[in-house]
Short mmCIF file of C-alpha atoms in Angstrom, two decimals:
data_model
loop_
_atom_site.label_atom_id
_atom_site.label_comp_id
_atom_site.label_asym_id
_atom_site.label_seq_id
_atom_site.Cartn_x
_atom_site.Cartn_y
_atom_site.Cartn_z
CA MET E 1 -6.32 81.51 -55.79
CA LEU E 2 -6.34 82.50 -59.23
CA VAL E 3 -9.94 83.09 -60.39
CA GLN E 4 -10.77 83.15 -64.59
CA GLN E 5 -13.29 85.08 -65.64
CA GLY E 6 -15.63 86.08 -68.26
CA TYR E 7 -17.93 89.38 -69.37
CA LYS E 8 -20.34 90.18 -71.23
CA TYR E 9 -21.44 93.24 -72.98
CA ARG E 10 -23.54 94.45 -75.69
CA VAL E 11 -21.42 96.84 -77.60
CA GLU E 12 -23.31 100.06 -79.36
CA THR E 13 -21.64 100.20 -82.46
CA THR E 14 -21.45 103.25 -85.49
CA PRO E 15 -22.49 101.59 -88.91
CA GLU E 16 -18.73 102.07 -89.84
CA GLN E 17 -17.56 100.42 -86.72
CA ARG E 18 -20.17 97.64 -87.43
CA GLU E 19 -19.01 97.37 -91.01
CA ALA E 20 -15.68 97.01 -89.84
CA ILE E 21 -15.92 94.25 -87.53
CA ALA E 22 -18.07 92.42 -90.14
CA ARG E 23 -15.29 92.71 -92.20
CA THR E 24 -12.44 91.57 -90.11
CA ALA E 25 -14.69 88.57 -89.29
CA GLY E 26 -15.28 87.89 -92.30
CA VAL E 27 -10.87 87.96 -92.83
CA VAL E 28 -11.02 85.90 -90.31
CA ARG E 29 -12.86 83.23 -91.62
CA PHE E 30 -11.40 82.84 -95.15
CA ILE E 31 -8.07 82.89 -92.51
CA TRP E 32 -9.44 79.97 -90.65
CA ASN E 33 -11.60 77.81 -93.71
CA SER E 34 -8.04 78.12 -96.25
CA ALA E 35 -5.60 77.15 -93.58
CA LEU E 36 -8.10 74.18 -92.37
CA ALA E 37 -7.96 72.82 -95.96
CA LEU E 38 -4.29 73.52 -95.95
CA GLN E 39 -3.90 71.17 -93.45
CA LYS E 40 -6.64 68.76 -94.75
CA HIS E 41 -4.84 68.58 -98.10
CA ARG E 42 -0.98 67.38 -96.61
CA LEU E 43 -3.12 65.06 -93.77
CA GLU E 44 -5.27 63.26 -96.84
CA ARG E 45 -1.48 63.20 -98.98
CA GLY E 46 0.33 61.59 -95.64
CA GLY E 47 2.00 64.33 -94.42
CA ARG E 48 2.49 66.64 -91.53
CA LEU E 49 0.72 69.25 -90.24
CA LEU E 50 1.99 72.80 -89.63
CA ASN E 51 3.04 74.33 -86.81
CA TYR E 52 1.85 77.97 -85.93
CA ALA E 53 4.89 79.42 -87.14
CA GLU E 54 4.98 77.94 -90.51
CA LEU E 55 1.09 79.16 -90.88
CA CYS E 56 2.16 82.43 -89.80
CA LYS E 57 4.96 82.11 -92.79
CA GLU E 58 1.46 80.81 -95.01
CA LEU E 59 -0.48 84.06 -93.73
CA THR E 60 2.41 86.36 -94.42
CA ALA E 61 3.01 84.90 -97.91
CA ALA E 62 -0.63 85.30 -98.88
CA ARG E 63 -1.16 88.89 -97.90
CA LYS E 64 1.52 89.74 -100.46
CA THR E 65 -0.39 87.10 -103.42
CA PRO E 66 -2.60 89.14 -106.03
CA GLY E 67 -6.10 89.39 -105.12
CA LEU E 68 -5.60 88.70 -101.24
CA GLU E 69 -4.96 91.77 -100.60
CA PHE E 70 -8.34 92.31 -98.40
CA LEU E 71 -6.38 90.12 -95.88
CA VAL E 72 -4.98 93.16 -94.77
CA GLU E 73 -8.19 94.81 -93.46
CA ALA E 74 -8.07 92.12 -90.39
CA HIS E 75 -6.17 93.10 -87.79
CA SER E 76 -2.81 91.06 -87.52
CA GLN E 77 -3.66 89.74 -83.84
CA ALA E 78 -7.10 88.57 -84.96
CA SER E 79 -5.53 87.12 -87.96
CA GLN E 80 -2.19 85.07 -85.62
CA GLN E 81 -5.08 84.33 -83.51
CA THR E 82 -6.59 82.06 -85.77
CA LEU E 83 -4.24 80.27 -86.53
CA LYS E 84 -3.49 79.70 -82.94
CA ASP E 85 -7.41 78.83 -82.41
CA LEU E 86 -6.53 76.19 -85.19
CA CYS E 87 -3.76 74.80 -84.25
CA ARG E 88 -5.65 73.73 -80.99
CA ALA E 89 -8.64 72.36 -82.22
CA PHE E 90 -6.17 70.40 -84.18
CA LYS E 91 -4.07 69.80 -80.67
CA ASP E 92 -7.79 68.53 -78.87
CA PHE E 93 -8.90 66.40 -82.25
CA PHE E 94 -5.46 64.00 -81.82
CA ALA E 95 -5.99 64.62 -77.81
CA GLY E 96 -9.34 62.23 -78.02
CA THR E 97 -10.99 65.40 -76.40
CA LYS E 98 -12.65 66.84 -79.45
CA GLY E 99 -13.95 66.36 -82.70
CA PHE E 100 -11.97 67.29 -86.74
CA PRO E 101 -11.88 70.98 -86.84
CA ARG E 102 -14.83 71.98 -89.02
CA PHE E 103 -14.58 74.85 -92.06
CA LYS E 104 -16.91 77.77 -91.19
CA LYS E 105 -20.04 79.20 -92.81
CA LYS E 106 -21.01 82.99 -93.15
CA GLY E 107 -23.49 84.06 -91.33
CA ARG E 108 -23.22 81.46 -88.30
CA HIS E 109 -21.14 82.12 -84.97
CA GLU E 110 -19.31 85.34 -86.28
CA SER E 111 -16.71 86.56 -84.23
CA PHE E 112 -12.64 86.89 -84.15
CA ARG E 113 -10.67 87.18 -81.03
CA GLN E 114 -8.24 90.14 -80.23
CA PRO E 115 -5.30 88.80 -77.11
CA GLN E 116 -4.21 91.66 -76.25
CA GLY E 117 -4.79 95.68 -76.84
CA VAL E 118 -8.04 95.30 -75.49
CA ARG E 119 -9.02 98.64 -72.39
CA LEU E 120 -12.44 99.56 -70.56
CA GLU E 121 -12.66 103.32 -70.42
CA GLY E 122 -15.79 103.36 -68.57
CA ARG E 123 -18.53 103.17 -71.08
CA HIS E 124 -16.17 102.01 -73.83
CA VAL E 125 -14.01 99.69 -74.76
CA SER E 126 -10.74 100.34 -77.03
CA VAL E 127 -10.50 97.25 -79.92
CA PRO E 128 -7.52 97.40 -81.86
CA GLY E 129 -8.52 97.45 -86.11
CA VAL E 130 -12.33 98.84 -85.11
CA GLY E 131 -11.63 101.39 -82.20
CA ARG E 132 -13.10 103.15 -79.42
CA VAL E 133 -16.82 101.30 -78.96
CA ARG E 134 -19.49 102.56 -76.82
CA PHE E 135 -21.22 99.05 -75.05
CA ARG E 136 -23.96 98.70 -72.32
CA LYS E 137 -21.95 98.50 -68.64
CA SER E 138 -24.16 96.17 -67.17
CA ARG E 139 -21.21 95.20 -64.06
CA ASP E 140 -17.47 95.84 -63.39
CA ALA E 141 -14.66 94.23 -65.05
CA LEU E 142 -13.00 92.94 -62.58
CA GLY E 143 -8.43 91.75 -62.93
CA THR E 144 -6.33 92.20 -65.86
CA ILE E 145 -8.16 91.64 -69.12
CA LYS E 146 -6.41 89.07 -70.71
CA ASN E 147 -8.17 88.77 -74.14
CA ALA E 148 -11.79 89.63 -75.71
CA THR E 149 -14.17 88.17 -78.17
CA LEU E 150 -16.57 89.87 -80.40
CA SER E 151 -19.11 88.32 -81.46
CA LYS E 152 -22.85 88.61 -83.51
CA ARG E 153 -25.77 86.77 -82.07
CA GLY E 154 -28.71 88.16 -83.47
CA ASN E 155 -28.96 91.61 -85.11
CA HIS E 156 -26.51 92.86 -82.24
CA TRP E 157 -22.27 92.44 -81.96
CA PHE E 158 -21.37 91.93 -77.83
CA ILE E 159 -17.89 91.10 -76.32
CA SER E 160 -16.81 89.13 -73.85
CA VAL E 161 -13.58 89.73 -71.72
CA GLN E 162 -11.62 87.46 -69.93
CA THR E 163 -9.87 88.70 -67.20
CA GLU E 164 -7.78 87.22 -64.47
CA ARG E 165 -7.26 88.34 -60.99
CA ASP E 166 -5.00 86.66 -57.60
CA VAL E 167 -7.87 86.57 -54.23
CA ALA E 168 -6.93 84.71 -51.00
CA ASP E 169 -8.02 81.20 -50.77
CA PRO E 170 -11.85 81.66 -49.86
CA VAL E 171 -13.32 80.34 -47.02
CA HIS E 172 -16.92 79.26 -47.74
CA PRO E 173 -19.27 80.67 -45.43
CA SER E 174 -21.98 77.57 -44.75
CA SER E 175 -21.01 74.42 -43.44
CA SER E 176 -23.88 72.52 -45.00
CA GLU E 177 -24.24 69.57 -47.48
CA VAL E 178 -27.02 68.55 -49.79
CA GLY E 179 -27.80 66.22 -52.35
CA ILE E 180 -29.72 67.31 -55.49
CA ASP E 181 -32.11 64.88 -57.35
CA MET E 182 -32.29 66.51 -60.88
CA GLY E 183 -35.50 66.07 -62.85
CA ILE E 184 -38.05 66.91 -65.46
CA ALA E 185 -40.93 67.43 -63.15
CA LYS E 186 -38.83 69.11 -61.30
CA PHE E 187 -36.35 70.85 -62.08
CA ALA E 188 -34.35 70.23 -58.97
CA ALA E 189 -35.12 68.50 -54.84
CA LEU E 190 -32.79 69.11 -51.86
CA SER E 191 -32.42 66.69 -49.70
CA THR E 192 -33.35 69.64 -47.56
CA GLY E 193 -36.80 69.11 -48.73
CA GLU E 194 -36.88 72.24 -50.86
CA LEU E 195 -38.20 72.28 -54.37
CA VAL E 196 -37.23 73.95 -57.62
CA GLN E 197 -39.81 74.07 -60.05
CA PRO E 198 -38.32 73.96 -64.03
CA ILE E 199 -38.75 77.59 -65.87
CA ASP E 200 -39.01 75.34 -69.30
CA SER E 201 -38.21 78.07 -71.54
CA PHE E 202 -38.93 76.23 -74.74
CA ARG E 203 -42.14 74.55 -74.38
CA ARG E 204 -43.15 78.05 -73.25
CA LEU E 205 -42.25 79.31 -76.75
CA GLU E 206 -42.66 75.47 -78.74
CA ARG E 207 -46.08 77.38 -80.19
CA GLN E 208 -45.06 80.17 -81.71
CA MET E 209 -41.41 78.44 -82.90
CA GLY E 210 -43.24 76.38 -84.68
CA THR E 211 -46.00 78.08 -86.50
CA ALA E 212 -42.39 80.40 -87.22
CA GLN E 213 -40.96 78.20 -88.91
CA ARG E 214 -44.36 76.78 -90.98
CA ARG E 215 -43.98 80.64 -92.09
CA LEU E 216 -40.75 79.69 -93.07
CA ARG E 217 -41.23 76.96 -95.25
CA HIS E 218 -43.36 78.92 -97.16
CA LYS E 219 -41.52 81.47 -98.58
CA LYS E 220 -38.77 81.89 -101.46
CA LYS E 221 -35.35 80.46 -99.91
CA PHE E 222 -33.00 83.63 -99.51
CA SER E 223 -35.60 85.91 -100.83
CA SER E 224 -36.18 89.26 -98.18
CA ASN E 225 -38.67 88.17 -96.23
CA TRP E 226 -37.36 84.81 -96.35
CA LYS E 227 -34.37 85.84 -94.68
CA LYS E 228 -36.91 88.24 -92.59
CA GLN E 229 -38.68 85.01 -91.35
CA LYS E 230 -34.40 83.77 -90.64
CA ALA E 231 -34.57 87.13 -88.16
CA ALA E 232 -37.86 86.14 -86.32
CA ILE E 233 -36.93 82.81 -85.57
CA ALA E 234 -33.16 83.53 -84.29
CA ARG E 235 -35.08 85.58 -81.78
CA LEU E 236 -36.93 83.37 -80.00
CA HIS E 237 -34.42 81.21 -80.23
CA ILE E 238 -32.20 84.04 -78.42
CA SER E 239 -35.14 84.64 -75.99
CA ILE E 240 -35.40 80.79 -75.66
CA ALA E 241 -31.50 80.61 -74.49
CA ASP E 242 -31.84 83.90 -72.31
CA ALA E 243 -34.25 82.54 -70.17
CA ARG E 244 -32.59 79.31 -69.93
CA ASN E 245 -29.61 80.40 -68.62
CA ASP E 246 -30.92 83.83 -66.44
CA PHE E 247 -32.95 80.64 -63.87
CA LEU E 248 -29.96 78.22 -64.31
CA HIS E 249 -27.84 81.15 -63.22
CA LYS E 250 -30.02 82.19 -60.48
CA VAL E 251 -30.40 78.93 -59.42
CA SER E 252 -26.88 78.13 -59.06
CA THR E 253 -25.85 81.37 -56.89
CA THR E 254 -28.52 80.47 -54.58
CA ILE E 255 -26.93 77.06 -53.91
CA SER E 256 -23.44 77.73 -54.27
CA LYS E 257 -23.87 79.96 -51.57
CA SER E 258 -26.03 78.26 -49.11
CA HIS E 259 -24.20 74.90 -49.13
CA ALA E 260 -20.57 74.07 -49.07
CA VAL E 261 -20.66 70.88 -50.63
CA VAL E 262 -22.75 69.81 -53.33
CA TYR E 263 -23.78 66.06 -54.38
CA LEU E 264 -24.94 65.82 -57.84
CA GLU E 265 -25.76 63.07 -59.62
CA ASP E 266 -23.74 61.98 -62.47
CA LEU E 267 -25.71 61.62 -65.57
CA LYS E 268 -24.98 60.76 -68.81
CA VAL E 269 -27.06 63.29 -70.52
CA LYS E 270 -26.06 61.83 -73.99
CA ASN E 271 -27.45 58.70 -73.55
CA MET E 272 -30.73 59.68 -71.54
CA SER E 273 -31.48 61.75 -74.60
CA ALA E 274 -30.84 59.42 -76.78
CA SER E 275 -33.11 59.02 -80.09
CA ALA E 276 -34.93 55.64 -80.38
CA ARG E 277 -35.72 55.67 -83.69
CA GLY E 278 -34.27 52.38 -84.41
CA SER E 279 -33.34 51.80 -88.50
CA VAL E 280 -35.12 50.08 -90.87
CA ASP E 281 -34.51 46.68 -89.84
CA ASP E 282 -35.01 46.94 -86.24
CA PRO E 283 -37.12 49.70 -85.39
CA GLY E 284 -37.69 51.50 -82.81
CA LYS E 285 -40.29 51.64 -80.07
CA ASN E 286 -42.57 55.11 -78.61
CA VAL E 287 -40.57 57.27 -81.06
CA ARG E 288 -42.75 60.16 -80.35
CA GLN E 289 -43.09 59.73 -76.79
CA LYS E 290 -39.23 59.93 -76.31
CA SER E 291 -39.43 62.33 -78.70
CA GLY E 292 -41.04 64.59 -76.73
CA LEU E 293 -38.63 62.89 -73.31
CA ASN E 294 -35.68 63.95 -75.37
CA LYS E 295 -36.58 67.37 -75.80
CA ALA E 296 -37.89 67.40 -72.48
CA ILE E 297 -34.61 66.58 -71.33
CA LEU E 298 -32.25 68.87 -73.12
CA ASP E 299 -34.71 71.63 -72.17
CA GLN E 300 -33.66 71.49 -68.52
CA GLY E 301 -30.03 72.20 -68.86
CA TRP E 302 -28.65 69.94 -66.56
CA PHE E 303 -25.19 70.26 -67.72
CA GLU E 304 -24.79 73.43 -67.93
CA PHE E 305 -26.66 73.53 -64.09
CA ARG E 306 -23.52 71.98 -62.87
CA ARG E 307 -20.90 73.39 -65.41
CA GLN E 308 -21.77 77.38 -63.28
CA LEU E 309 -22.13 75.36 -59.81
CA SER E 310 -18.71 73.98 -60.23
CA TYR E 311 -16.87 76.99 -60.78
CA LYS E 312 -18.88 79.21 -58.17
CA GLU E 313 -18.97 76.41 -55.88
CA SER E 314 -14.80 76.46 -56.72
CA TRP E 315 -15.39 80.80 -56.22
CA CYS E 316 -16.86 80.39 -52.24
CA GLY E 317 -14.54 77.67 -51.45
CA GLY E 318 -16.89 74.64 -51.76
CA ARG E 319 -17.18 71.95 -53.78
CA VAL E 320 -19.37 69.78 -56.14
CA VAL E 321 -18.80 65.85 -56.06
CA ALA E 322 -20.87 63.26 -59.06
CA VAL E 323 -22.51 60.83 -57.09
CA PRO E 324 -23.49 57.61 -59.25
CA PRO E 325 -27.44 58.14 -60.54
CA GLN E 326 -27.74 53.72 -59.82
CA HIS E 327 -30.81 53.02 -57.93
CA THR E 328 -31.22 56.54 -55.98
CA SER E 329 -34.72 56.49 -57.04
CA GLN E 330 -35.50 53.75 -55.59
CA THR E 331 -33.80 53.17 -52.19
CA CYS E 332 -35.51 53.87 -48.65
CA ALA E 333 -33.93 56.86 -46.84
CA GLN E 334 -34.73 55.54 -44.34
CA CYS E 335 -33.96 52.08 -43.85
CA GLY E 336 -32.39 51.42 -47.57
CA HIS E 337 -34.16 49.08 -48.34
CA VAL E 338 -33.54 48.38 -52.23
CA CYS E 339 -37.11 48.00 -54.60
CA ALA E 340 -38.96 49.52 -57.81
CA GLU E 341 -42.40 49.02 -55.83
CA SER E 342 -41.16 51.51 -53.18
CA ARG E 343 -42.11 54.31 -56.20
CA ARG E 344 -45.82 53.36 -56.69
CA SER E 345 -46.25 57.12 -59.07
CA GLN E 346 -43.53 59.34 -60.69
CA ALA E 347 -44.34 61.71 -57.61
CA GLN E 348 -44.95 59.88 -54.16
CA PHE E 349 -42.52 57.18 -52.42
CA VAL E 350 -43.63 54.81 -50.28
CA CYS E 351 -41.45 51.60 -48.45
CA VAL E 352 -42.47 48.74 -48.82
CA ALA E 353 -40.40 47.43 -46.47
CA CYS E 354 -40.49 50.60 -43.05
CA GLY E 355 -43.68 52.09 -44.52
CA HIS E 356 -41.75 55.52 -44.80
CA GLU E 357 -43.41 57.98 -46.61
CA ASP E 358 -42.05 60.89 -48.71
CA ASP E 359 -42.07 63.28 -51.93
CA ALA E 360 -39.80 60.51 -54.35
CA ASP E 361 -37.56 62.98 -56.08
CA VAL E 362 -36.55 64.36 -52.29
CA ASN E 363 -35.89 60.69 -51.15
CA ALA E 364 -33.90 60.54 -54.35
CA ALA E 365 -31.60 63.55 -53.38
CA LYS E 366 -31.12 62.81 -49.69
CA ASN E 367 -30.12 59.40 -51.21
CA ILE E 368 -27.76 61.02 -53.57
CA MET E 369 -25.81 62.98 -50.41
CA ARG E 370 -25.69 59.90 -48.94
CA ALA E 371 -24.08 58.03 -50.99
CA GLY E 372 -21.77 61.62 -51.96
CA GLN E 373 -20.19 61.42 -47.97
CA ALA E 374 -19.50 57.39 -48.16
CA LEU E 375 -17.88 58.30 -51.52
CA SER E 376 -15.60 61.47 -50.06
CA VAL E 377 -14.72 59.45 -47.34
CA CYS E 378 -13.69 56.49 -49.77
CA GLY E 379 -11.41 59.44 -51.59
CA GLY E 380 -14.32 60.75 -54.51
CA GLY E 381 -13.01 64.29 -55.46
CA PRO E 382 -15.12 67.33 -57.48
CA LEU E 383 -17.21 66.92 -60.55
CA GLY E 384 -14.98 66.25 -63.91
CA PRO E 385 -14.60 63.23 -65.82
CA SER E 386 -13.86 60.03 -64.99
CA ALA E 387 -10.01 58.02 -65.03
CA LYS E 388 -11.38 55.47 -67.18
CA GLN E 389 -12.57 57.32 -69.48
CA LYS E 390 -9.81 59.75 -70.53
CA PRO E 391 -8.02 56.65 -71.91
CA ARG E 392 -11.41 55.77 -74.23
CA ALA E 393 -11.27 59.34 -75.61
CA ALA E 394 -8.05 58.85 -76.76
CA ARG E 395 -8.31 55.54 -78.26
CA GLU E 396 -12.16 57.27 -80.04
CA GLY E 397 -8.98 60.11 -80.49
CA ARG E 398 -6.15 58.15 -82.80
CA SER E 399 -9.33 56.26 -84.79
CA ARG E 400 -10.75 59.52 -85.94
CA ALA E 401 -6.89 60.59 -86.62
CA ALA E 402 -6.21 57.28 -88.60
CA LYS E 403 -9.44 57.77 -90.93
CA ALA E 404 -8.70 61.84 -91.24
CA ALA E 405 -5.28 60.74 -92.67
#
């Protein structure tokens, strides 16, 4: 089995290296925006998009144009990779899987990719156009390096290395199966009776975030103090994201190593977290309560948890199966009776037919596992987009392409 894995390290740059990295990131951002403007202009005039080879010719000509000599400051491979990424973005757009490519703003998502020539040597990494840079080696990178991406997060630069390696087809050490019910009061309830409490990383820092944002509002925009306060808010966001990501990795790793098959609800998080505000003619109801619920849902990171669990199970030789969530919380896991009145509270389930009592989330997890087992027998596959979703995405892509043209 071919395993593709990424390793992310924080680099410790000198002032000269930091300037070279920032300069390259600025050049590739200019190339992206210029090429995107060119392609968009051609679409608006009814022309065809330039392919990668034609864009490279445009880039070569631009490097010789007076006033654009700074384009040679970026390594050629990083510049060409930017054009490849833009072509891929348009391809994804017309396939209906992603939206129309956007222009990149300075200071947001600063990054560039080097497709080859990156070497790890002890605690140093050699990057074409930058040189030999020291990094914090938290673990060894296994496999052959295929590409590397340098990105800025907060005040620090990081390097993400993608590797490939061939391994023997894995066989999961366990043969157990488990159903998982996702929630807010409890992050996850397993059909085995185990409960995983949520970390609520945003809720823990929400008061500090609100205070920091109010302070920003009273500062003059783009002043030195305004920039300092913006940096402080960015650090809070990074702390929230890091805590959530660490929690999700630990939980998904533990479950993937303990169970060969995991059954998860196929929740539509985007629909569940939609705003209830409504419109002027048709205003929504309980908008404040729904806003708090949406915030709590997004704070859990359900989609990221499913993503991590899916690839970790595949590495271990297991699989993840998506299960329709309908009636899983209203069905008795003992007798199968379906009734909304059986769930008398958020935490307790008492069947009105047989009197079976259990934790409401654990009862739902048992139903999810039972439904997942039936789905597997009928040919259900691993977690992923269903066959019905693909034509719809293609239709949306064609409609968006028509509007862009």
